[in-house]
PDB file of C-alpha atoms in Angstrom:
ATOM      1  CA  MET A 273     -71.664   7.051   3.703  1.00 79.00           C
ATOM      2  CA  THR A 274     -67.984   6.743   4.732  1.00 95.00           C
ATOM      3  CA  VAL A 275     -66.244   9.509   5.580  1.00 97.00           C
ATOM      4  CA  VAL A 276     -61.941  10.488   4.699  1.00 98.00           C
ATOM      5  CA  VAL A 277     -60.217  13.230   5.337  1.00 98.00           C
ATOM      6  CA  GLY A 278     -57.696  15.268   3.917  1.00 98.00           C
ATOM      7  CA  ILE A 279     -54.695  17.384   5.207  1.00 98.00           C
ATOM      8  CA  ASP A 280     -52.764  19.783   3.656  1.00 98.00           C
ATOM      9  CA  LEU A 281     -50.603  20.550   6.356  1.00 98.00           C
ATOM     10  CA  ALA A 282     -48.528  23.435   6.881  1.00 97.00           C
ATOM     11  CA  ALA A 283     -45.206  24.085   8.496  1.00 93.00           C
ATOM     12  CA  GLY A 284     -44.326  26.447  11.415  1.00 88.00           C
ATOM     13  CA  ARG A 285     -47.554  28.749  12.147  1.00 87.00           C
ATOM     14  CA  GLY A 286     -49.397  28.031   8.573  1.00 93.00           C
ATOM     15  CA  ILE A 287     -52.624  27.777   8.286  1.00 96.00           C
ATOM     16  CA  SER A 288     -53.449  23.838   7.693  1.00 98.00           C
ATOM     17  CA  GLU A 289     -56.385  23.169   5.644  1.00 97.00           C
ATOM     18  CA  VAL A 290     -58.747  19.869   6.660  1.00 98.00           C
ATOM     19  CA  ALA A 291     -61.343  18.878   4.308  1.00 98.00           C
ATOM     20  CA  ALA A 292     -63.443  15.754   4.101  1.00 98.00           C
ATOM     21  CA  PHE A 293     -66.171  13.607   1.780  1.00 97.00           C
ATOM     22  CA  ASP A 294     -68.444  11.153   2.383  1.00 96.00           C
ATOM     23  CA  VAL A 295     -67.713   8.775   0.648  1.00 96.00           C
ATOM     24  CA  PRO A 296     -70.538   6.876  -0.819  1.00 94.00           C
ATOM     25  CA  ASP A 297     -70.515   2.921  -2.067  1.00 88.00           C
ATOM     26  CA  THR A 298     -69.042   1.767  -5.302  1.00 80.00           C
ATOM     27  CA  SER A 299     -71.446   0.661  -6.223  1.00 76.00           C
ATOM     28  CA  SER A 300     -74.270   3.533  -6.187  1.00 83.00           C
ATOM     29  CA  GLY A 301     -72.576   5.435  -8.778  1.00 81.00           C
ATOM     30  CA  GLU A 302     -72.130   9.019  -7.388  1.00 91.00           C
ATOM     31  CA  GLN A 303     -69.052  10.551  -6.421  1.00 94.00           C
ATOM     32  CA  PRO A 304     -67.389  11.746  -3.471  1.00 96.00           C
ATOM     33  CA  ARG A 305     -69.508  14.782  -2.126  1.00 97.00           C
ATOM     34  CA  PHE A 306     -67.207  17.564  -0.475  1.00 97.00           C
ATOM     35  CA  LEU A 307     -68.505  18.529   3.063  1.00 96.00           C
ATOM     36  CA  ARG A 308     -67.412  22.387   1.865  1.00 92.00           C
ATOM     37  CA  GLU A 309     -69.870  23.701   5.165  1.00 90.00           C
ATOM     38  CA  LEU A 310     -67.816  22.301   7.206  1.00 89.00           C
ATOM     39  CA  TYR A 311     -64.547  22.322   6.489  1.00 91.00           C
ATOM     40  CA  SER A 312     -61.596  23.739   8.776  1.00 92.00           C
ATOM     41  CA  SER A 313     -58.442  26.146   8.344  1.00 96.00           C
ATOM     42  CA  VAL A 314     -56.617  25.425  11.177  1.00 97.00           C
ATOM     43  CA  GLN A 315     -53.343  26.101  12.842  1.00 96.00           C
ATOM     44  CA  SER A 316     -52.651  24.056  15.903  1.00 96.00           C
ATOM     45  CA  ASP A 317     -51.564  20.618  15.908  1.00 97.00           C
ATOM     46  CA  ASP A 318     -54.239  20.725  18.692  1.00 97.00           C
ATOM     47  CA  GLU A 319     -56.661  22.071  16.063  1.00 97.00           C
ATOM     48  CA  ILE A 320     -55.846  20.100  13.655  1.00 98.00           C
ATOM     49  CA  VAL A 321     -56.753  16.356  15.809  1.00 98.00           C
ATOM     50  CA  ALA A 322     -59.720  17.744  17.053  1.00 98.00           C
ATOM     51  CA  ALA A 323     -61.160  19.187  13.463  1.00 97.00           C
ATOM     52  CA  THR A 324     -60.005  15.222  11.717  1.00 98.00           C
ATOM     53  CA  VAL A 325     -61.241  13.633  14.530  1.00 97.00           C
ATOM     54  CA  ALA A 326     -64.850  15.597  14.672  1.00 96.00           C
ATOM     55  CA  TYR A 327     -65.868  13.692  10.987  1.00 96.00           C
ATOM     56  CA  ALA A 328     -64.889  10.300  12.472  1.00 97.00           C
ATOM     57  CA  PRO A 329     -63.016   9.370   9.511  1.00 98.00           C
ATOM     58  CA  ALA A 330     -61.797   5.957   8.196  1.00 98.00           C
ATOM     59  CA  VAL A 331     -59.271   7.225   6.020  1.00 98.00           C
ATOM     60  CA  VAL A 332     -57.418  10.263   7.013  1.00 98.00           C
ATOM     61  CA  ALA A 333     -54.616  11.737   3.802  1.00 98.00           C
ATOM     62  CA  ILE A 334     -51.570  14.265   4.731  1.00 98.00           C
ATOM     63  CA  ASP A 335     -49.766  16.227   2.093  1.00 98.00           C
ATOM     64  CA  ALA A 336     -46.302  15.796   4.126  1.00 97.00           C
ATOM     65  CA  PRO A 337     -43.912  13.004   4.230  1.00 97.00           C
ATOM     66  CA  LEU A 338     -44.782  10.537   7.506  1.00 97.00           C
ATOM     67  CA  SER A 339     -41.295   8.789   7.642  1.00 95.00           C
ATOM     68  CA  LEU A 340     -37.628   9.603   6.943  1.00 94.00           C
ATOM     69  CA  PRO A 341     -34.987   7.674   5.062  1.00 92.00           C
ATOM     70  CA  GLY A 342     -33.769   4.362   6.172  1.00 86.00           C
ATOM     71  CA  ALA A 343     -30.417   5.303   6.281  1.00 85.00           C
ATOM     72  CA  VAL A 344     -31.568   8.296   8.806  1.00 88.00           C
ATOM     73  CA  MET A 345     -34.112   5.918  10.829  1.00 85.00           C
ATOM     74  CA  TRP A 346     -30.849   3.189  10.523  1.00 81.00           C
ATOM     75  CA  ALA A 347     -28.553   5.706  12.138  1.00 81.00           C
ATOM     76  CA  LEU A 348     -30.723   6.535  14.820  1.00 83.00           C
ATOM     77  CA  THR A 349     -31.192   2.927  15.805  1.00 81.00           C
ATOM     78  CA  HIS A 350     -28.204   0.931  14.813  1.00 71.00           C
ATOM     79  CA  SER A 351     -24.301   1.138  15.418  1.00 63.00           C
ATOM     80  CA  PRO A 352     -23.513   3.521  13.064  1.00 62.00           C
ATOM     81  CA  LYS A 353     -20.521   0.868  11.301  1.00 62.00           C
ATOM     82  CA  ASP A 354     -24.036  -1.197  10.730  1.00 61.00           C
ATOM     83  CA  ILE A 355     -25.237   1.896   8.146  1.00 62.00           C
ATOM     84  CA  PRO A 356     -25.520   0.419   4.529  1.00 60.00           C
ATOM     85  CA  GLY A 357     -22.910   2.256   2.355  1.00 61.00           C
ATOM     86  CA  ASP A 358     -25.097   2.853  -0.799  1.00 68.00           C
ATOM     87  CA  ALA A 359     -28.138   4.140   1.449  1.00 74.00           C
ATOM     88  CA  SER A 360     -29.508   7.471   1.112  1.00 83.00           C
ATOM     89  CA  PRO A 361     -29.850  10.495   4.136  1.00 86.00           C
ATOM     90  CA  TYR A 362     -31.695  12.618   1.584  1.00 90.00           C
ATOM     91  CA  LEU A 363     -34.423  10.308  -0.496  1.00 92.00           C
ATOM     92  CA  ARG A 364     -36.498   7.702   0.232  1.00 94.00           C
ATOM     93  CA  ALA A 365     -36.939   5.318  -1.964  1.00 93.00           C
ATOM     94  CA  ALA A 366     -40.506   7.044  -2.252  1.00 96.00           C
ATOM     95  CA  GLU A 367     -38.741   9.896  -3.867  1.00 96.00           C
ATOM     96  CA  ARG A 368     -36.544   7.847  -6.571  1.00 94.00           C
ATOM     97  CA  ASP A 369     -39.743   5.955  -7.587  1.00 96.00           C
ATOM     98  CA  PRO A 370     -39.833   5.403 -11.394  1.00 95.00           C
ATOM     99  CA  VAL A 371     -43.559   6.506 -11.150  1.00 95.00           C
ATOM    100  CA  TRP A 372     -42.923  10.324 -10.927  1.00 95.00           C
ATOM    101  CA  GLY A 373     -41.128   9.945 -14.488  1.00 93.00           C
ATOM    102  CA  ARG A 374     -44.204   8.981 -15.892  1.00 92.00           C
ATOM    103  CA  LEU A 375     -46.151  11.238 -14.584  1.00 92.00           C
ATOM    104  CA  GLY A 376     -43.885  14.518 -15.199  1.00 92.00           C
ATOM    105  CA  VAL A 377     -44.282  15.449 -11.708  1.00 93.00           C
ATOM    106  CA  ARG A 378     -41.801  14.563  -8.496  1.00 94.00           C
ATOM    107  CA  PRO A 379     -42.187  15.585  -4.759  1.00 95.00           C
ATOM    108  CA  LEU A 380     -39.479  17.632  -3.379  1.00 94.00           C
ATOM    109  CA  PRO A 381     -37.244  15.127  -1.169  1.00 92.00           C
ATOM    110  CA  VAL A 382     -37.513  14.310   2.281  1.00 92.00           C
ATOM    111  CA  SER A 383     -34.594  16.135   3.777  1.00 90.00           C
ATOM    112  CA  PHE A 384     -35.257  19.615   1.469  1.00 93.00           C
ATOM    113  CA  LEU A 385     -38.643  19.644   3.905  1.00 94.00           C
ATOM    114  CA  GLY A 386     -37.380  19.540   7.123  1.00 92.00           C
ATOM    115  CA  GLY A 387     -39.841  21.622   9.013  1.00 94.00           C
ATOM    116  CA  LEU A 388     -42.953  19.810   7.624  1.00 96.00           C
ATOM    117  CA  THR A 389     -41.622  16.218   7.772  1.00 96.00           C
ATOM    118  CA  PHE A 390     -40.489  16.935  11.554  1.00 95.00           C
ATOM    119  CA  ARG A 391     -44.734  18.714  11.982  1.00 97.00           C
ATOM    120  CA  ALA A 392     -46.150  15.570  10.630  1.00 97.00           C
ATOM    121  CA  LEU A 393     -43.857  13.011  12.313  1.00 96.00           C
ATOM    122  CA  VAL A 394     -44.825  14.688  15.811  1.00 97.00           C
ATOM    123  CA  LEU A 395     -48.450  14.838  14.465  1.00 98.00           C
ATOM    124  CA  LEU A 396     -48.784  11.032  12.902  1.00 98.00           C
ATOM    125  CA  PRO A 397     -49.046   9.862  16.120  1.00 98.00           C
ATOM    126  CA  ARG A 398     -51.426  11.811  17.809  1.00 98.00           C
ATOM    127  CA  LEU A 399     -53.629  10.913  15.105  1.00 98.00           C
ATOM    128  CA  ARG A 400     -53.234   7.501  15.340  1.00 98.00           C
ATOM    129  CA  SER A 401     -53.643   8.213  18.917  1.00 98.00           C
ATOM    130  CA  ALA A 402     -57.328   9.885  19.040  1.00 98.00           C
ATOM    131  CA  LEU A 403     -58.004   7.815  15.584  1.00 98.00           C
ATOM    132  CA  PRO A 404     -57.020   3.837  15.963  1.00 98.00           C
ATOM    133  CA  ASP A 405     -59.494   2.036  13.355  1.00 97.00           C
ATOM    134  CA  ALA A 406     -58.298   5.020  11.260  1.00 98.00           C
ATOM    135  CA  THR A 407     -55.805   4.396   8.313  1.00 98.00           C
ATOM    136  CA  ILE A 408     -53.851   7.311   7.801  1.00 98.00           C
ATOM    137  CA  ILE A 409     -51.412   7.857   4.144  1.00 98.00           C
ATOM    138  CA  GLU A 410     -49.441  10.107   2.818  1.00 98.00           C
ATOM    139  CA  VAL A 411     -50.299  11.395  -0.742  1.00 98.00           C
ATOM    140  CA  PHE A 412     -48.980  14.322  -2.912  1.00 98.00           C
ATOM    141  CA  PRO A 413     -52.127  16.160  -4.600  1.00 97.00           C
ATOM    142  CA  SER A 414     -49.961  17.357  -7.264  1.00 96.00           C
ATOM    143  CA  ALA A 415     -49.811  13.399  -8.761  1.00 96.00           C
ATOM    144  CA  THR A 416     -53.730  13.102  -7.760  1.00 97.00           C
ATOM    145  CA  LEU A 417     -53.997  16.282 -10.123  1.00 96.00           C
ATOM    146  CA  ALA A 418     -52.043  15.533 -13.239  1.00 95.00           C
ATOM    147  CA  ILE A 419     -53.278  11.301 -12.594  1.00 96.00           C
ATOM    148  CA  LEU A 420     -57.490  12.666 -12.519  1.00 95.00           C
ATOM    149  CA  ARG A 421     -55.843  15.124 -15.840  1.00 89.00           C
ATOM    150  CA  ALA A 422     -55.081  12.067 -17.598  1.00 66.00           C
ATOM    151  CA  LYS A 423     -58.871  11.649 -18.340  1.00 52.00           C
ATOM    152  CA  PRO A 424     -59.969  14.579 -21.102  1.00 45.00           C
ATOM    153  CA  HIS A 425     -62.938  16.148 -20.342  1.00 42.00           C
ATOM    154  CA  PRO A 426     -64.253  20.227 -21.128  1.00 40.00           C
ATOM    155  CA  ALA A 427     -63.408  21.144 -18.211  1.00 39.00           C
ATOM    156  CA  ALA A 428     -59.971  20.336 -17.574  1.00 39.00           C
ATOM    157  CA  ASP A 429     -57.886  20.672 -20.532  1.00 40.00           C
ATOM    158  CA  GLN A 430     -54.192  19.750 -21.134  1.00 40.00           C
ATOM    159  CA  PRO A 431     -52.329  22.402 -19.530  1.00 41.00           C
ATOM    160  CA  THR A 432     -50.226  25.096 -21.635  1.00 38.00           C
ATOM    161  CA  GLN A 433     -46.388  24.916 -21.256  1.00 35.00           C
ATOM    162  CA  ARG A 434     -46.798  28.670 -19.699  1.00 38.00           C
ATOM    163  CA  ALA A 435     -49.802  27.127 -17.358  1.00 41.00           C
ATOM    164  CA  THR A 436     -47.585  24.549 -16.118  1.00 42.00           C
ATOM    165  CA  ARG A 437     -45.013  27.053 -14.775  1.00 40.00           C
ATOM    166  CA  ALA A 438     -46.792  28.802 -13.378  1.00 51.00           C
ATOM    167  CA  ALA A 439     -47.030  28.937  -9.614  1.00 81.00           C
ATOM    168  CA  LYS A 440     -50.004  27.402  -8.020  1.00 84.00           C
ATOM    169  CA  THR A 441     -51.235  29.973  -5.638  1.00 89.00           C
ATOM    170  CA  ALA A 442     -51.965  32.074  -9.290  1.00 91.00           C
ATOM    171  CA  PRO A 443     -55.773  32.286 -10.276  1.00 90.00           C
ATOM    172  CA  THR A 444     -54.447  30.338 -13.737  1.00 88.00           C
ATOM    173  CA  ALA A 445     -53.358  27.478 -11.901  1.00 90.00           C
ATOM    174  CA  ARG A 446     -55.882  27.021  -8.789  1.00 92.00           C
ATOM    175  CA  ARG A 447     -59.308  27.529 -12.126  1.00 91.00           C
ATOM    176  CA  ARG A 448     -57.234  24.399 -13.563  1.00 91.00           C
ATOM    177  CA  ALA A 449     -57.121  22.798 -10.688  1.00 93.00           C
ATOM    178  CA  GLN A 450     -60.362  23.470  -9.580  1.00 94.00           C
ATOM    179  CA  ALA A 451     -62.096  22.228 -12.741  1.00 93.00           C
ATOM    180  CA  ILE A 452     -60.193  18.950 -12.664  1.00 94.00           C
ATOM    181  CA  LEU A 453     -61.180  18.055  -8.767  1.00 96.00           C
ATOM    182  CA  ALA A 454     -65.109  19.636  -9.601  1.00 94.00           C
ATOM    183  CA  HIS A 455     -65.533  16.595 -12.520  1.00 93.00           C
ATOM    184  CA  TRP A 456     -64.794  14.182  -9.926  1.00 95.00           C
ATOM    185  CA  ILE A 457     -66.327  15.587  -6.687  1.00 96.00           C
ATOM    186  CA  ASP A 458     -69.554  16.729  -6.274  1.00 96.00           C
ATOM    187  CA  GLY A 459     -69.578  20.043  -3.725  1.00 95.00           C
ATOM    188  CA  ILE A 460     -67.030  22.580  -5.631  1.00 94.00           C
ATOM    189  CA  PRO A 461     -67.993  24.977  -7.651  1.00 89.00           C
ATOM    190  CA  ALA A 462     -67.699  24.475 -11.566  1.00 81.00           C
ATOM    191  CA  PRO A 463     -66.812  25.918 -14.884  1.00 67.00           C
ATOM    192  CA  SER A 464     -70.881  27.399 -15.501  1.00 58.00           C
ATOM    193  CA  SER A 465     -70.465  26.069 -19.457  1.00 51.00           C
ATOM    194  CA  ASP A 466     -67.612  24.951 -22.172  1.00 48.00           C
ATOM    195  CA  ASP A 467     -68.084  28.594 -23.666  1.00 46.00           C
ATOM    196  CA  ALA A 468     -67.583  29.823 -20.678  1.00 47.00           C
ATOM    197  CA  PRO A 469     -64.284  27.953 -18.981  1.00 56.00           C
ATOM    198  CA  ASP A 470     -63.284  30.257 -16.173  1.00 63.00           C
ATOM    199  CA  ILE A 471     -64.382  29.817 -12.642  1.00 68.00           C
ATOM    200  CA  SER A 472     -66.096  33.172 -11.028  1.00 69.00           C
ATOM    201  CA  ASP A 473     -63.394  34.821  -8.305  1.00 68.00           C
ATOM    202  CA  THR A 474     -65.915  34.629  -5.882  1.00 67.00           C
ATOM    203  CA  GLU A 475     -66.079  30.845  -6.357  1.00 87.00           C
ATOM    204  CA  LEU A 476     -62.101  30.396  -6.773  1.00 91.00           C
ATOM    205  CA  LEU A 477     -61.038  27.668  -3.776  1.00 94.00           C
ATOM    206  CA  GLY A 478     -57.194  29.076  -2.213  1.00 94.00           C
ATOM    207  CA  ALA A 479     -54.358  26.833  -3.331  1.00 95.00           C
ATOM    208  CA  ASP A 480     -54.208  24.823  -0.071  1.00 96.00           C
ATOM    209  CA  LEU A 481     -57.688  24.056   0.185  1.00 97.00           C
ATOM    210  CA  LEU A 482     -57.309  22.273  -3.395  1.00 97.00           C
ATOM    211  CA  ASP A 483     -54.718  20.171  -2.281  1.00 97.00           C
ATOM    212  CA  ALA A 484     -56.654  19.167   0.758  1.00 98.00           C
ATOM    213  CA  LEU A 485     -59.319  18.370  -1.916  1.00 98.00           C
ATOM    214  CA  ALA A 486     -56.570  16.574  -3.870  1.00 98.00           C
ATOM    215  CA  ALA A 487     -55.654  14.414  -0.900  1.00 98.00           C
ATOM    216  CA  ALA A 488     -58.667  13.465   0.675  1.00 98.00           C
ATOM    217  CA  TYR A 489     -59.974  12.443  -3.147  1.00 98.00           C
ATOM    218  CA  THR A 490     -56.505  10.018  -3.275  1.00 98.00           C
ATOM    219  CA  ALA A 491     -58.222   9.025   0.312  1.00 98.00           C
ATOM    220  CA  ALA A 492     -61.008   8.103  -1.189  1.00 97.00           C
ATOM    221  CA  ALA A 493     -59.356   6.155  -3.837  1.00 97.00           C
ATOM    222  CA  TRP A 494     -57.306   4.221  -1.190  1.00 97.00           C
ATOM    223  CA  LEU A 495     -61.022   3.572   0.217  1.00 94.00           C
ATOM    224  CA  TYR A 496     -62.165   1.566  -3.424  1.00 93.00           C
ATOM    225  CA  GLY A 497     -58.830  -0.094  -3.791  1.00 95.00           C
ATOM    226  CA  HIS A 498     -57.686   2.172  -6.686  1.00 95.00           C
ATOM    227  CA  THR A 499     -54.718   3.580  -5.517  1.00 97.00           C
ATOM    228  CA  LEU A 500     -50.754   2.497  -6.343  1.00 97.00           C
ATOM    229  CA  ALA A 501     -47.818   3.247  -3.619  1.00 98.00           C
ATOM    230  CA  ALA A 502     -44.331   4.478  -4.908  1.00 97.00           C
ATOM    231  CA  GLY A 503     -41.460   2.920  -2.337  1.00 95.00           C
ATOM    232  CA  ASP A 504     -40.718   0.963   0.478  1.00 93.00           C
ATOM    233  CA  PRO A 505     -43.281  -0.014   2.297  1.00 93.00           C
ATOM    234  CA  ALA A 506     -40.178  -0.491   5.260  1.00 88.00           C
ATOM    235  CA  GLU A 507     -39.155   2.734   4.686  1.00 91.00           C
ATOM    236  CA  GLY A 508     -42.498   4.788   4.388  1.00 94.00           C
ATOM    237  CA  GLN A 509     -44.518   5.249   0.616  1.00 97.00           C
ATOM    238  CA  ILE A 510     -46.762   7.908  -0.906  1.00 98.00           C
ATOM    239  CA  ILE A 511     -49.974   6.542  -2.269  1.00 98.00           C
ATOM    240  CA  LEU A 512     -51.453   7.934  -4.921  1.00 97.00           C
ATOM    241  CA  PRO A 513     -54.416   7.394  -6.756  1.00 97.00           C
ATOM    242  CA  ASP A 514     -53.944   4.291  -9.927  1.00 96.00           C
ATOM    243  CA  PRO A 515     -53.109   6.193 -13.503  1.00 93.00           C
ATOM    244  CA  ARG A 516     -55.456   2.760 -14.601  1.00 92.00           C
ATOM    245  CA  TYR A 517     -58.756   3.768 -13.047  1.00 90.00           C
ATOM    246  CA  TYR A 518     -58.758   7.340 -14.877  1.00 82.00           C
ATOM    247  CA  LEU A 519     -57.573   6.874 -18.616  1.00 65.00           C
TER     248      LEU A 519
END
């Protein structure tokens, strides 16, 4: 087994979720398993690093921007007169990628996520120093859920128009996300039957933990080589499961 970690990073003093999977060899036919008894809700960067290092993961997937737009980086490292005139200081190529139009979801501009971005940029070198052999990737859990939902199954029917607009923290949205993830991951409470599709409130996971689980699943997909990258490698990319494996 190989361990991967998903981090739903919070801005400011918010609570971050750190979730890990045991990922079996692709030839085994087993699903990744959520290490539910070990997962952590943490606050400080020290706690995030400690919780992540404790798993000794091969891959760490973070739900937060891990780079700045190329124009901003150019301005910080070059003469202003050399900044390309058509470069955007607000968006990376990762946010402009055509894949989002095909998936029906789109990440927020990195400039809109200022506080979260700054925290991630400070946390990233600490994680790299503590885990020099691990791969660290940026992910977008909403896209992961959209891709995993592409393969129909009873536990995760397609959302209604009303459900699509629901806040992800609402019980309906959380039940839907949890049902999708339970189809692909062992150790997540799932609907008991097709006739009783709602997960009980006592088993319903929080929205932030569900995002951490989707992040960790993307890390597992990366380990299998079942991912694609949105954006420019020189600027920073968002990794997501390759839809070809989930149709």
